[in-house]
Amino acid sequence: MIGNTVLPSAQQADEAVVSAFRKSSTAIISDNLHRLPGAIGLRPFHKVNGAMAGTALTVRVAAGDNLLIHKALQLVRPGDVVVVDGDGEINRALVGEILTTLAEKRGAAGFVINGAVRDAGALAKSEFPCFACAAIHRGPYKNGPGDINVSVSIGGLVVGPGDIVVGDADGVVAFPQAIAADLLEAVHAQEKKEDDILRRIRDGSYTDAYGKPEASNELSRTLRVPV
């Protein structure tokens, strides 16, 4: 239940781990999370230049109301991704150029919004990551209620405070810090495998092995994701 709960922020993920995921892709990360978790219906509204990665600072707001987003930006730390559950409501924007500029100035790694944005033209010129469902000119109310640092649902993806959040041109994925090391190992293994496949396609030695069922399932079995 939404009830103006503001909990302490979770410990931030190790910057070396975050940086390593920033060099990967959501597609390969998703492959190694059994291809199950992922935010549906979100897209980047910024000028994509590489991947976003950081620690989730979660916010749950009433549909069309951004009071708790303003409060969250008073708590944001460099490297936090502000993850906002706006209940998927797209009739009113939750953030625009002012709040994205403020978040960037305070060191946030990006916005992920289960809702709408406005000032889409300005956001499209900026490299500050902002993922959302839609754009609309109608602005938000500032009445509350809402919660900060609670588990939220973003396009069907459950994100907990402190989860690692990664976003790129394909979308957004998140996962607990506890599995990050094993996941990163699996991601690097798949990157190496795919690089080899691409090399063989280019040199003419490819034998269609990637299309076999076991090829697509092999890596998804390497990691057990806690439920």
mmCIF file with all atom_site columns, C-alpha atoms in Angstrom:
data_model
loop_
_atom_site.group_PDB
_atom_site.id
_atom_site.type_symbol
_atom_site.label_atom_id
_atom_site.label_alt_id
_atom_site.label_comp_id
_atom_site.label_asym_id
_atom_site.label_entity_id
_atom_site.label_seq_id
_atom_site.pdbx_PDB_ins_code
_atom_site.Cartn_x
_atom_site.Cartn_y
_atom_site.Cartn_z
_atom_site.occupancy
_atom_site.B_iso_or_equiv
_atom_site.pdbx_formal_charge
_atom_site.auth_seq_id
_atom_site.auth_comp_id
_atom_site.auth_asym_id
_atom_site.auth_atom_id
_atom_site.pdbx_PDB_model_num
ATOM 1   C CA . MET A 1 1   ? 0.000  0.000   0.000   1.00 0.00 ? 1   MET A CA 1
ATOM 2   C CA . ILE A 1 2   ? 1.214  3.487   -0.820  1.00 0.00 ? 2   ILE A CA 1
ATOM 3   C CA . GLY A 1 3   ? 1.716  5.280   2.471   1.00 0.00 ? 3   GLY A CA 1
ATOM 4   C CA . ASN A 1 4   ? 4.497  7.877   2.464   1.00 0.00 ? 4   ASN A CA 1
ATOM 5   C CA . THR A 1 5   ? 7.118  5.398   3.623   1.00 0.00 ? 5   THR A CA 1
ATOM 6   C CA . VAL A 1 6   ? 10.681 6.642   3.215   1.00 0.00 ? 6   VAL A CA 1
ATOM 7   C CA . LEU A 1 7   ? 13.245 3.963   4.059   1.00 0.00 ? 7   LEU A CA 1
ATOM 8   C CA . PRO A 1 8   ? 17.053 4.287   4.123   1.00 0.00 ? 8   PRO A CA 1
ATOM 9   C CA . SER A 1 9   ? 18.785 3.711   0.805   1.00 0.00 ? 9   SER A CA 1
ATOM 10  C CA . ALA A 1 10  ? 20.380 0.311   0.245   1.00 0.00 ? 10  ALA A CA 1
ATOM 11  C CA . GLN A 1 11  ? 24.126 -0.077  0.034   1.00 0.00 ? 11  GLN A CA 1
ATOM 12  C CA . GLN A 1 12  ? 25.358 0.841   -3.410  1.00 0.00 ? 12  GLN A CA 1
ATOM 13  C CA . ALA A 1 13  ? 26.779 -1.807  -5.683  1.00 0.00 ? 13  ALA A CA 1
ATOM 14  C CA . ASP A 1 14  ? 30.535 -1.976  -6.156  1.00 0.00 ? 14  ASP A CA 1
ATOM 15  C CA . GLU A 1 15  ? 31.516 0.505   -8.865  1.00 0.00 ? 15  GLU A CA 1
ATOM 16  C CA . ALA A 1 16  ? 33.812 -2.006  -10.573 1.00 0.00 ? 16  ALA A CA 1
ATOM 17  C CA . VAL A 1 17  ? 30.892 -4.424  -10.936 1.00 0.00 ? 17  VAL A CA 1
ATOM 18  C CA . VAL A 1 18  ? 28.560 -1.690  -12.154 1.00 0.00 ? 18  VAL A CA 1
ATOM 19  C CA . SER A 1 19  ? 31.162 -0.513  -14.659 1.00 0.00 ? 19  SER A CA 1
ATOM 20  C CA . ALA A 1 20  ? 31.564 -4.051  -15.994 1.00 0.00 ? 20  ALA A CA 1
ATOM 21  C CA . PHE A 1 21  ? 27.820 -4.356  -16.625 1.00 0.00 ? 21  PHE A CA 1
ATOM 22  C CA . ARG A 1 22  ? 27.825 -0.952  -18.292 1.00 0.00 ? 22  ARG A CA 1
ATOM 23  C CA . LYS A 1 23  ? 30.077 -2.487  -20.955 1.00 0.00 ? 23  LYS A CA 1
ATOM 24  C CA . SER A 1 24  ? 27.661 -5.329  -21.643 1.00 0.00 ? 24  SER A CA 1
ATOM 25  C CA . SER A 1 25  ? 24.139 -5.373  -23.110 1.00 0.00 ? 25  SER A CA 1
ATOM 26  C CA . THR A 1 26  ? 20.685 -5.964  -21.712 1.00 0.00 ? 26  THR A CA 1
ATOM 27  C CA . ALA A 1 27  ? 20.140 -8.690  -24.311 1.00 0.00 ? 27  ALA A CA 1
ATOM 28  C CA . ILE A 1 28  ? 23.036 -10.822 -23.057 1.00 0.00 ? 28  ILE A CA 1
ATOM 29  C CA . ILE A 1 29  ? 22.248 -10.080 -19.412 1.00 0.00 ? 29  ILE A CA 1
ATOM 30  C CA . SER A 1 30  ? 18.646 -11.147 -20.032 1.00 0.00 ? 30  SER A CA 1
ATOM 31  C CA . ASP A 1 31  ? 19.795 -14.361 -21.723 1.00 0.00 ? 31  ASP A CA 1
ATOM 32  C CA . ASN A 1 32  ? 21.611 -15.304 -18.541 1.00 0.00 ? 32  ASN A CA 1
ATOM 33  C CA . LEU A 1 33  ? 18.627 -14.517 -16.312 1.00 0.00 ? 33  LEU A CA 1
ATOM 34  C CA . HIS A 1 34  ? 16.688 -17.332 -18.029 1.00 0.00 ? 34  HIS A CA 1
ATOM 35  C CA . ARG A 1 35  ? 15.323 -14.684 -20.439 1.00 0.00 ? 35  ARG A CA 1
ATOM 36  C CA . LEU A 1 36  ? 12.545 -13.988 -17.941 1.00 0.00 ? 36  LEU A CA 1
ATOM 37  C CA . PRO A 1 37  ? 12.970 -10.647 -16.117 1.00 0.00 ? 37  PRO A CA 1
ATOM 38  C CA . GLY A 1 38  ? 12.822 -7.388  -17.975 1.00 0.00 ? 38  GLY A CA 1
ATOM 39  C CA . ALA A 1 39  ? 10.737 -4.231  -18.102 1.00 0.00 ? 39  ALA A CA 1
ATOM 40  C CA . ILE A 1 40  ? 8.067  -4.451  -20.797 1.00 0.00 ? 40  ILE A CA 1
ATOM 41  C CA . GLY A 1 41  ? 6.848  -1.349  -22.608 1.00 0.00 ? 41  GLY A CA 1
ATOM 42  C CA . LEU A 1 42  ? 9.714  1.015   -21.710 1.00 0.00 ? 42  LEU A CA 1
ATOM 43  C CA . ARG A 1 43  ? 11.981 2.708   -24.217 1.00 0.00 ? 43  ARG A CA 1
ATOM 44  C CA . PRO A 1 44  ? 14.804 5.232   -24.068 1.00 0.00 ? 44  PRO A CA 1
ATOM 45  C CA . PHE A 1 45  ? 13.830 8.878   -24.529 1.00 0.00 ? 45  PHE A CA 1
ATOM 46  C CA . HIS A 1 46  ? 17.440 10.116  -24.401 1.00 0.00 ? 46  HIS A CA 1
ATOM 47  C CA . LYS A 1 47  ? 20.225 10.079  -26.962 1.00 0.00 ? 47  LYS A CA 1
ATOM 48  C CA . VAL A 1 48  ? 21.573 6.587   -26.350 1.00 0.00 ? 48  VAL A CA 1
ATOM 49  C CA . ASN A 1 49  ? 25.354 6.477   -26.100 1.00 0.00 ? 49  ASN A CA 1
ATOM 50  C CA . GLY A 1 50  ? 26.282 3.189   -24.467 1.00 0.00 ? 50  GLY A CA 1
ATOM 51  C CA . ALA A 1 51  ? 24.560 1.550   -21.512 1.00 0.00 ? 51  ALA A CA 1
ATOM 52  C CA . MET A 1 52  ? 23.256 2.927   -18.231 1.00 0.00 ? 52  MET A CA 1
ATOM 53  C CA . ALA A 1 53  ? 24.085 1.002   -15.058 1.00 0.00 ? 53  ALA A CA 1
ATOM 54  C CA . GLY A 1 54  ? 23.729 1.816   -11.370 1.00 0.00 ? 54  GLY A CA 1
ATOM 55  C CA . THR A 1 55  ? 22.102 1.023   -8.042  1.00 0.00 ? 55  THR A CA 1
ATOM 56  C CA . ALA A 1 56  ? 18.322 1.261   -7.749  1.00 0.00 ? 56  ALA A CA 1
ATOM 57  C CA . LEU A 1 57  ? 16.806 4.052   -5.685  1.00 0.00 ? 57  LEU A CA 1
ATOM 58  C CA . THR A 1 58  ? 13.171 3.025   -5.910  1.00 0.00 ? 58  THR A CA 1
ATOM 59  C CA . VAL A 1 59  ? 10.129 5.292   -5.789  1.00 0.00 ? 59  VAL A CA 1
ATOM 60  C CA . ARG A 1 60  ? 6.438  4.411   -5.829  1.00 0.00 ? 60  ARG A CA 1
ATOM 61  C CA . VAL A 1 61  ? 4.043  7.240   -6.607  1.00 0.00 ? 61  VAL A CA 1
ATOM 62  C CA . ALA A 1 62  ? 0.352  7.775   -7.080  1.00 0.00 ? 62  ALA A CA 1
ATOM 63  C CA . ALA A 1 63  ? -0.553 7.783   -10.759 1.00 0.00 ? 63  ALA A CA 1
ATOM 64  C CA . GLY A 1 64  ? 0.229  11.185  -12.280 1.00 0.00 ? 64  GLY A CA 1
ATOM 65  C CA . ASP A 1 65  ? 1.832  12.590  -9.107  1.00 0.00 ? 65  ASP A CA 1
ATOM 66  C CA . ASN A 1 66  ? 5.571  13.260  -8.675  1.00 0.00 ? 66  ASN A CA 1
ATOM 67  C CA . LEU A 1 67  ? 5.870  14.637  -5.131  1.00 0.00 ? 67  LEU A CA 1
ATOM 68  C CA . LEU A 1 68  ? 7.891  11.620  -3.983  1.00 0.00 ? 68  LEU A CA 1
ATOM 69  C CA . ILE A 1 69  ? 10.205 11.900  -6.990  1.00 0.00 ? 69  ILE A CA 1
ATOM 70  C CA . HIS A 1 70  ? 11.165 15.379  -5.780  1.00 0.00 ? 70  HIS A CA 1
ATOM 71  C CA . LYS A 1 71  ? 11.825 13.900  -2.331  1.00 0.00 ? 71  LYS A CA 1
ATOM 72  C CA . ALA A 1 72  ? 13.874 11.060  -3.818  1.00 0.00 ? 72  ALA A CA 1
ATOM 73  C CA . LEU A 1 73  ? 16.097 13.551  -5.630  1.00 0.00 ? 73  LEU A CA 1
ATOM 74  C CA . GLN A 1 74  ? 16.969 15.005  -2.235  1.00 0.00 ? 74  GLN A CA 1
ATOM 75  C CA . LEU A 1 75  ? 18.306 11.549  -1.303  1.00 0.00 ? 75  LEU A CA 1
ATOM 76  C CA . VAL A 1 76  ? 19.898 10.493  -4.593  1.00 0.00 ? 76  VAL A CA 1
ATOM 77  C CA . ARG A 1 77  ? 23.587 9.562   -4.542  1.00 0.00 ? 77  ARG A CA 1
ATOM 78  C CA . PRO A 1 78  ? 26.055 9.581   -7.434  1.00 0.00 ? 78  PRO A CA 1
ATOM 79  C CA . GLY A 1 79  ? 25.554 6.294   -9.248  1.00 0.00 ? 79  GLY A CA 1
ATOM 80  C CA . ASP A 1 80  ? 21.909 5.750   -8.259  1.00 0.00 ? 80  ASP A CA 1
ATOM 81  C CA . VAL A 1 81  ? 19.313 4.939   -10.897 1.00 0.00 ? 81  VAL A CA 1
ATOM 82  C CA . VAL A 1 82  ? 15.992 6.490   -9.879  1.00 0.00 ? 82  VAL A CA 1
ATOM 83  C CA . VAL A 1 83  ? 13.405 3.772   -10.569 1.00 0.00 ? 83  VAL A CA 1
ATOM 84  C CA . VAL A 1 84  ? 9.851  5.113   -10.459 1.00 0.00 ? 84  VAL A CA 1
ATOM 85  C CA . ASP A 1 85  ? 6.702  3.005   -10.375 1.00 0.00 ? 85  ASP A CA 1
ATOM 86  C CA . GLY A 1 86  ? 3.977  5.298   -11.675 1.00 0.00 ? 86  GLY A CA 1
ATOM 87  C CA . ASP A 1 87  ? 1.549  2.393   -12.149 1.00 0.00 ? 87  ASP A CA 1
ATOM 88  C CA . GLY A 1 88  ? 2.055  2.588   -15.908 1.00 0.00 ? 88  GLY A CA 1
ATOM 89  C CA . GLU A 1 89  ? -0.144 5.691   -16.105 1.00 0.00 ? 89  GLU A CA 1
ATOM 90  C CA . ILE A 1 90  ? 0.631  7.684   -19.251 1.00 0.00 ? 90  ILE A CA 1
ATOM 91  C CA . ASN A 1 91  ? -1.997 10.440  -19.033 1.00 0.00 ? 91  ASN A CA 1
ATOM 92  C CA . ARG A 1 92  ? 0.337  12.714  -17.035 1.00 0.00 ? 92  ARG A CA 1
ATOM 93  C CA . ALA A 1 93  ? 4.104  13.074  -17.204 1.00 0.00 ? 93  ALA A CA 1
ATOM 94  C CA . LEU A 1 94  ? 6.102  12.374  -14.053 1.00 0.00 ? 94  LEU A CA 1
ATOM 95  C CA . VAL A 1 95  ? 9.382  14.029  -15.079 1.00 0.00 ? 95  VAL A CA 1
ATOM 96  C CA . GLY A 1 96  ? 10.607 16.383  -17.763 1.00 0.00 ? 96  GLY A CA 1
ATOM 97  C CA . GLU A 1 97  ? 13.673 18.464  -18.586 1.00 0.00 ? 97  GLU A CA 1
ATOM 98  C CA . ILE A 1 98  ? 13.865 20.117  -15.154 1.00 0.00 ? 98  ILE A CA 1
ATOM 99  C CA . LEU A 1 99  ? 13.909 16.919  -13.094 1.00 0.00 ? 99  LEU A CA 1
ATOM 100 C CA . THR A 1 100 ? 16.219 15.051  -15.465 1.00 0.00 ? 100 THR A CA 1
ATOM 101 C CA . THR A 1 101 ? 18.625 17.991  -15.402 1.00 0.00 ? 101 THR A CA 1
ATOM 102 C CA . LEU A 1 102 ? 18.467 18.076  -11.597 1.00 0.00 ? 102 LEU A CA 1
ATOM 103 C CA . ALA A 1 103 ? 19.049 14.324  -11.349 1.00 0.00 ? 103 ALA A CA 1
ATOM 104 C CA . GLU A 1 104 ? 22.035 14.542  -13.689 1.00 0.00 ? 104 GLU A CA 1
ATOM 105 C CA . LYS A 1 105 ? 23.471 17.470  -11.714 1.00 0.00 ? 105 LYS A CA 1
ATOM 106 C CA . ARG A 1 106 ? 23.248 15.433  -8.510  1.00 0.00 ? 106 ARG A CA 1
ATOM 107 C CA . GLY A 1 107 ? 25.097 12.492  -10.054 1.00 0.00 ? 107 GLY A CA 1
ATOM 108 C CA . ALA A 1 108 ? 22.239 10.087  -10.725 1.00 0.00 ? 108 ALA A CA 1
ATOM 109 C CA . ALA A 1 109 ? 22.964 7.400   -13.302 1.00 0.00 ? 109 ALA A CA 1
ATOM 110 C CA . GLY A 1 110 ? 19.539 7.702   -14.902 1.00 0.00 ? 110 GLY A CA 1
ATOM 111 C CA . PHE A 1 111 ? 15.750 7.479   -14.641 1.00 0.00 ? 111 PHE A CA 1
ATOM 112 C CA . VAL A 1 112 ? 13.573 4.410   -15.220 1.00 0.00 ? 112 VAL A CA 1
ATOM 113 C CA . ILE A 1 113 ? 9.897  5.355   -15.165 1.00 0.00 ? 113 ILE A CA 1
ATOM 114 C CA . ASN A 1 114 ? 6.843  3.134   -15.337 1.00 0.00 ? 114 ASN A CA 1
ATOM 115 C CA . GLY A 1 115 ? 4.860  6.089   -16.618 1.00 0.00 ? 115 GLY A CA 1
ATOM 116 C CA . ALA A 1 116 ? 5.224  9.071   -18.927 1.00 0.00 ? 116 ALA A CA 1
ATOM 117 C CA . VAL A 1 117 ? 7.668  11.926  -19.448 1.00 0.00 ? 117 VAL A CA 1
ATOM 118 C CA . ARG A 1 118 ? 7.366  15.309  -21.135 1.00 0.00 ? 118 ARG A CA 1
ATOM 119 C CA . ASP A 1 119 ? 9.790  17.702  -22.849 1.00 0.00 ? 119 ASP A CA 1
ATOM 120 C CA . ALA A 1 120 ? 10.578 14.795  -25.150 1.00 0.00 ? 120 ALA A CA 1
ATOM 121 C CA . GLY A 1 121 ? 12.435 17.025  -27.591 1.00 0.00 ? 121 GLY A CA 1
ATOM 122 C CA . ALA A 1 122 ? 14.828 18.223  -24.900 1.00 0.00 ? 122 ALA A CA 1
ATOM 123 C CA . LEU A 1 123 ? 15.300 14.704  -23.504 1.00 0.00 ? 123 LEU A CA 1
ATOM 124 C CA . ALA A 1 124 ? 16.121 13.403  -26.986 1.00 0.00 ? 124 ALA A CA 1
ATOM 125 C CA . LYS A 1 125 ? 19.050 15.829  -27.208 1.00 0.00 ? 125 LYS A CA 1
ATOM 126 C CA . SER A 1 126 ? 20.448 14.770  -23.827 1.00 0.00 ? 126 SER A CA 1
ATOM 127 C CA . GLU A 1 127 ? 22.653 11.757  -23.111 1.00 0.00 ? 127 GLU A CA 1
ATOM 128 C CA . PHE A 1 128 ? 21.315 11.511  -19.543 1.00 0.00 ? 128 PHE A CA 1
ATOM 129 C CA . PRO A 1 129 ? 19.521 8.141   -19.495 1.00 0.00 ? 129 PRO A CA 1
ATOM 130 C CA . CYS A 1 130 ? 15.747 8.309   -19.209 1.00 0.00 ? 130 CYS A CA 1
ATOM 131 C CA . PHE A 1 131 ? 13.555 5.280   -19.908 1.00 0.00 ? 131 PHE A CA 1
ATOM 132 C CA . ALA A 1 132 ? 9.762  5.568   -19.820 1.00 0.00 ? 132 ALA A CA 1
ATOM 133 C CA . CYS A 1 133 ? 6.549  4.276   -21.379 1.00 0.00 ? 133 CYS A CA 1
ATOM 134 C CA . ALA A 1 134 ? 5.378  7.360   -23.275 1.00 0.00 ? 134 ALA A CA 1
ATOM 135 C CA . ALA A 1 135 ? 5.525  11.137  -23.622 1.00 0.00 ? 135 ALA A CA 1
ATOM 136 C CA . ILE A 1 136 ? 2.706  13.593  -22.997 1.00 0.00 ? 136 ILE A CA 1
ATOM 137 C CA . HIS A 1 137 ? 2.508  17.350  -22.451 1.00 0.00 ? 137 HIS A CA 1
ATOM 138 C CA . ARG A 1 138 ? 0.214  17.158  -19.399 1.00 0.00 ? 138 ARG A CA 1
ATOM 139 C CA . GLY A 1 139 ? 2.165  17.728  -16.187 1.00 0.00 ? 139 GLY A CA 1
ATOM 140 C CA . PRO A 1 140 ? 1.954  15.973  -12.812 1.00 0.00 ? 140 PRO A CA 1
ATOM 141 C CA . TYR A 1 141 ? 0.305  16.819  -9.540  1.00 0.00 ? 141 TYR A CA 1
ATOM 142 C CA . LYS A 1 142 ? 2.403  17.176  -6.383  1.00 0.00 ? 142 LYS A CA 1
ATOM 143 C CA . ASN A 1 143 ? 0.123  15.884  -3.647  1.00 0.00 ? 143 ASN A CA 1
ATOM 144 C CA . GLY A 1 144 ? 1.442  12.404  -2.859  1.00 0.00 ? 144 GLY A CA 1
ATOM 145 C CA . PRO A 1 145 ? 1.242  9.901   -1.401  1.00 0.00 ? 145 PRO A CA 1
ATOM 146 C CA . GLY A 1 146 ? 4.145  7.618   -2.253  1.00 0.00 ? 146 GLY A CA 1
ATOM 147 C CA . ASP A 1 147 ? 7.032  5.499   -0.972  1.00 0.00 ? 147 ASP A CA 1
ATOM 148 C CA . ILE A 1 148 ? 10.813 5.543   -1.326  1.00 0.00 ? 148 ILE A CA 1
ATOM 149 C CA . ASN A 1 149 ? 13.121 2.521   -1.135  1.00 0.00 ? 149 ASN A CA 1
ATOM 150 C CA . VAL A 1 150 ? 10.449 -0.160  -1.329  1.00 0.00 ? 150 VAL A CA 1
ATOM 151 C CA . SER A 1 151 ? 10.116 -2.890  -3.956  1.00 0.00 ? 151 SER A CA 1
ATOM 152 C CA . VAL A 1 152 ? 8.405  -1.640  -7.107  1.00 0.00 ? 152 VAL A CA 1
ATOM 153 C CA . SER A 1 153 ? 7.056  -3.092  -10.338 1.00 0.00 ? 153 SER A CA 1
ATOM 154 C CA . ILE A 1 154 ? 8.280  -1.568  -13.605 1.00 0.00 ? 154 ILE A CA 1
ATOM 155 C CA . GLY A 1 155 ? 6.592  -2.980  -16.669 1.00 0.00 ? 155 GLY A CA 1
ATOM 156 C CA . GLY A 1 156 ? 6.320  -6.385  -14.996 1.00 0.00 ? 156 GLY A CA 1
ATOM 157 C CA . LEU A 1 157 ? 9.893  -6.262  -13.652 1.00 0.00 ? 157 LEU A CA 1
ATOM 158 C CA . VAL A 1 158 ? 10.168 -6.266  -9.855  1.00 0.00 ? 158 VAL A CA 1
ATOM 159 C CA . VAL A 1 159 ? 13.007 -3.985  -8.719  1.00 0.00 ? 159 VAL A CA 1
ATOM 160 C CA . GLY A 1 160 ? 14.165 -3.878  -5.108  1.00 0.00 ? 160 GLY A CA 1
ATOM 161 C CA . PRO A 1 161 ? 16.139 -1.106  -3.420  1.00 0.00 ? 161 PRO A CA 1
ATOM 162 C CA . GLY A 1 162 ? 19.822 -1.692  -4.141  1.00 0.00 ? 162 GLY A CA 1
ATOM 163 C CA . ASP A 1 163 ? 19.308 -3.902  -7.194  1.00 0.00 ? 163 ASP A CA 1
ATOM 164 C CA . ILE A 1 164 ? 21.655 -3.310  -10.101 1.00 0.00 ? 164 ILE A CA 1
ATOM 165 C CA . VAL A 1 165 ? 19.792 -1.709  -13.009 1.00 0.00 ? 165 VAL A CA 1
ATOM 166 C CA . VAL A 1 166 ? 21.081 -1.788  -16.584 1.00 0.00 ? 166 VAL A CA 1
ATOM 167 C CA . GLY A 1 167 ? 19.504 -0.046  -19.559 1.00 0.00 ? 167 GLY A CA 1
ATOM 168 C CA . ASP A 1 168 ? 20.415 0.402   -23.209 1.00 0.00 ? 168 ASP A CA 1
ATOM 169 C CA . ALA A 1 169 ? 18.756 0.811   -26.608 1.00 0.00 ? 169 ALA A CA 1
ATOM 170 C CA . ASP A 1 170 ? 16.928 -2.506  -26.140 1.00 0.00 ? 170 ASP A CA 1
ATOM 171 C CA . GLY A 1 171 ? 15.384 -1.693  -22.752 1.00 0.00 ? 171 GLY A CA 1
ATOM 172 C CA . VAL A 1 172 ? 15.924 -2.226  -19.025 1.00 0.00 ? 172 VAL A CA 1
ATOM 173 C CA . VAL A 1 173 ? 16.781 -5.184  -16.805 1.00 0.00 ? 173 VAL A CA 1
ATOM 174 C CA . ALA A 1 174 ? 17.530 -5.405  -13.071 1.00 0.00 ? 174 ALA A CA 1
ATOM 175 C CA . PHE A 1 175 ? 18.840 -8.055  -10.683 1.00 0.00 ? 175 PHE A CA 1
ATOM 176 C CA . PRO A 1 176 ? 19.971 -8.403  -7.047  1.00 0.00 ? 176 PRO A CA 1
ATOM 177 C CA . GLN A 1 177 ? 23.536 -7.523  -6.117  1.00 0.00 ? 177 GLN A CA 1
ATOM 178 C CA . ALA A 1 178 ? 23.870 -11.000 -4.569  1.00 0.00 ? 178 ALA A CA 1
ATOM 179 C CA . ILE A 1 179 ? 23.979 -12.685 -7.991  1.00 0.00 ? 179 ILE A CA 1
ATOM 180 C CA . ALA A 1 180 ? 26.049 -10.043 -9.767  1.00 0.00 ? 180 ALA A CA 1
ATOM 181 C CA . ALA A 1 181 ? 29.400 -11.876 -9.679  1.00 0.00 ? 181 ALA A CA 1
ATOM 182 C CA . ASP A 1 182 ? 28.016 -15.156 -11.065 1.00 0.00 ? 182 ASP A CA 1
ATOM 183 C CA . LEU A 1 183 ? 25.910 -13.300 -13.608 1.00 0.00 ? 183 LEU A CA 1
ATOM 184 C CA . LEU A 1 184 ? 28.874 -11.263 -14.819 1.00 0.00 ? 184 LEU A CA 1
ATOM 185 C CA . GLU A 1 185 ? 30.908 -14.451 -15.310 1.00 0.00 ? 185 GLU A CA 1
ATOM 186 C CA . ALA A 1 186 ? 28.098 -15.957 -17.402 1.00 0.00 ? 186 ALA A CA 1
ATOM 187 C CA . VAL A 1 187 ? 27.696 -12.740 -19.392 1.00 0.00 ? 187 VAL A CA 1
ATOM 188 C CA . HIS A 1 188 ? 31.395 -12.639 -20.241 1.00 0.00 ? 188 HIS A CA 1
ATOM 189 C CA . ALA A 1 189 ? 31.284 -16.294 -21.309 1.00 0.00 ? 189 ALA A CA 1
ATOM 190 C CA . GLN A 1 190 ? 28.390 -15.598 -23.669 1.00 0.00 ? 190 GLN A CA 1
ATOM 191 C CA . GLU A 1 191 ? 30.069 -12.497 -25.070 1.00 0.00 ? 191 GLU A CA 1
ATOM 192 C CA . LYS A 1 192 ? 33.128 -14.591 -25.898 1.00 0.00 ? 192 LYS A CA 1
ATOM 193 C CA . LYS A 1 193 ? 30.965 -17.267 -27.498 1.00 0.00 ? 193 LYS A CA 1
ATOM 194 C CA . GLU A 1 194 ? 29.029 -14.762 -29.601 1.00 0.00 ? 194 GLU A CA 1
ATOM 195 C CA . ASP A 1 195 ? 32.219 -13.032 -30.714 1.00 0.00 ? 195 ASP A CA 1
ATOM 196 C CA . ASP A 1 196 ? 33.449 -16.420 -31.922 1.00 0.00 ? 196 ASP A CA 1
ATOM 197 C CA . ILE A 1 197 ? 30.183 -17.099 -33.778 1.00 0.00 ? 197 ILE A CA 1
ATOM 198 C CA . LEU A 1 198 ? 30.356 -13.721 -35.508 1.00 0.00 ? 198 LEU A CA 1
ATOM 199 C CA . ARG A 1 199 ? 33.989 -14.350 -36.472 1.00 0.00 ? 199 ARG A CA 1
ATOM 200 C CA . ARG A 1 200 ? 33.052 -17.699 -38.012 1.00 0.00 ? 200 ARG A CA 1
ATOM 201 C CA . ILE A 1 201 ? 30.105 -16.179 -39.890 1.00 0.00 ? 201 ILE A CA 1
ATOM 202 C CA . ARG A 1 202 ? 32.433 -13.583 -41.394 1.00 0.00 ? 202 ARG A CA 1
ATOM 203 C CA . ASP A 1 203 ? 35.161 -16.065 -42.351 1.00 0.00 ? 203 ASP A CA 1
ATOM 204 C CA . GLY A 1 204 ? 32.704 -18.600 -43.797 1.00 0.00 ? 204 GLY A CA 1
ATOM 205 C CA . SER A 1 205 ? 33.267 -21.380 -41.254 1.00 0.00 ? 205 SER A CA 1
ATOM 206 C CA . TYR A 1 206 ? 29.910 -21.109 -39.453 1.00 0.00 ? 206 TYR A CA 1
ATOM 207 C CA . THR A 1 207 ? 27.878 -24.349 -39.344 1.00 0.00 ? 207 THR A CA 1
ATOM 208 C CA . ASP A 1 208 ? 24.508 -23.158 -37.948 1.00 0.00 ? 208 ASP A CA 1
ATOM 209 C CA . ALA A 1 209 ? 25.333 -24.462 -34.461 1.00 0.00 ? 209 ALA A CA 1
ATOM 210 C CA . TYR A 1 210 ? 23.748 -21.396 -32.843 1.00 0.00 ? 210 TYR A CA 1
ATOM 211 C CA . GLY A 1 211 ? 20.313 -22.465 -34.079 1.00 0.00 ? 211 GLY A CA 1
ATOM 212 C CA . LYS A 1 212 ? 20.271 -25.722 -32.130 1.00 0.00 ? 212 LYS A CA 1
ATOM 213 C CA . PRO A 1 213 ? 18.068 -25.788 -28.983 1.00 0.00 ? 213 PRO A CA 1
ATOM 214 C CA . GLU A 1 214 ? 20.946 -26.586 -26.649 1.00 0.00 ? 214 GLU A CA 1
ATOM 215 C CA . ALA A 1 215 ? 22.879 -23.560 -27.878 1.00 0.00 ? 215 ALA A CA 1
ATOM 216 C CA . SER A 1 216 ? 20.217 -21.136 -26.692 1.00 0.00 ? 216 SER A CA 1
ATOM 217 C CA . ASN A 1 217 ? 19.633 -22.909 -23.371 1.00 0.00 ? 217 ASN A CA 1
ATOM 218 C CA . GLU A 1 218 ? 23.221 -23.633 -22.364 1.00 0.00 ? 218 GLU A CA 1
ATOM 219 C CA . LEU A 1 219 ? 24.012 -20.334 -20.722 1.00 0.00 ? 219 LEU A CA 1
ATOM 220 C CA . SER A 1 220 ? 20.594 -19.818 -19.162 1.00 0.00 ? 220 SER A CA 1
ATOM 221 C CA . ARG A 1 221 ? 21.253 -22.949 -17.090 1.00 0.00 ? 221 ARG A CA 1
ATOM 222 C CA . THR A 1 222 ? 24.495 -21.595 -15.663 1.00 0.00 ? 222 THR A CA 1
ATOM 223 C CA . LEU A 1 223 ? 22.917 -19.184 -13.199 1.00 0.00 ? 223 LEU A CA 1
ATOM 224 C CA . ARG A 1 224 ? 20.377 -19.812 -10.462 1.00 0.00 ? 224 ARG A CA 1
ATOM 225 C CA . VAL A 1 225 ? 18.339 -16.703 -9.732  1.00 0.00 ? 225 VAL A CA 1
ATOM 226 C CA . PRO A 1 226 ? 16.871 -16.546 -6.195  1.00 0.00 ? 226 PRO A CA 1
ATOM 227 C CA . VAL A 1 227 ? 13.110 -16.203 -5.967  1.00 0.00 ? 227 VAL A CA 1
#
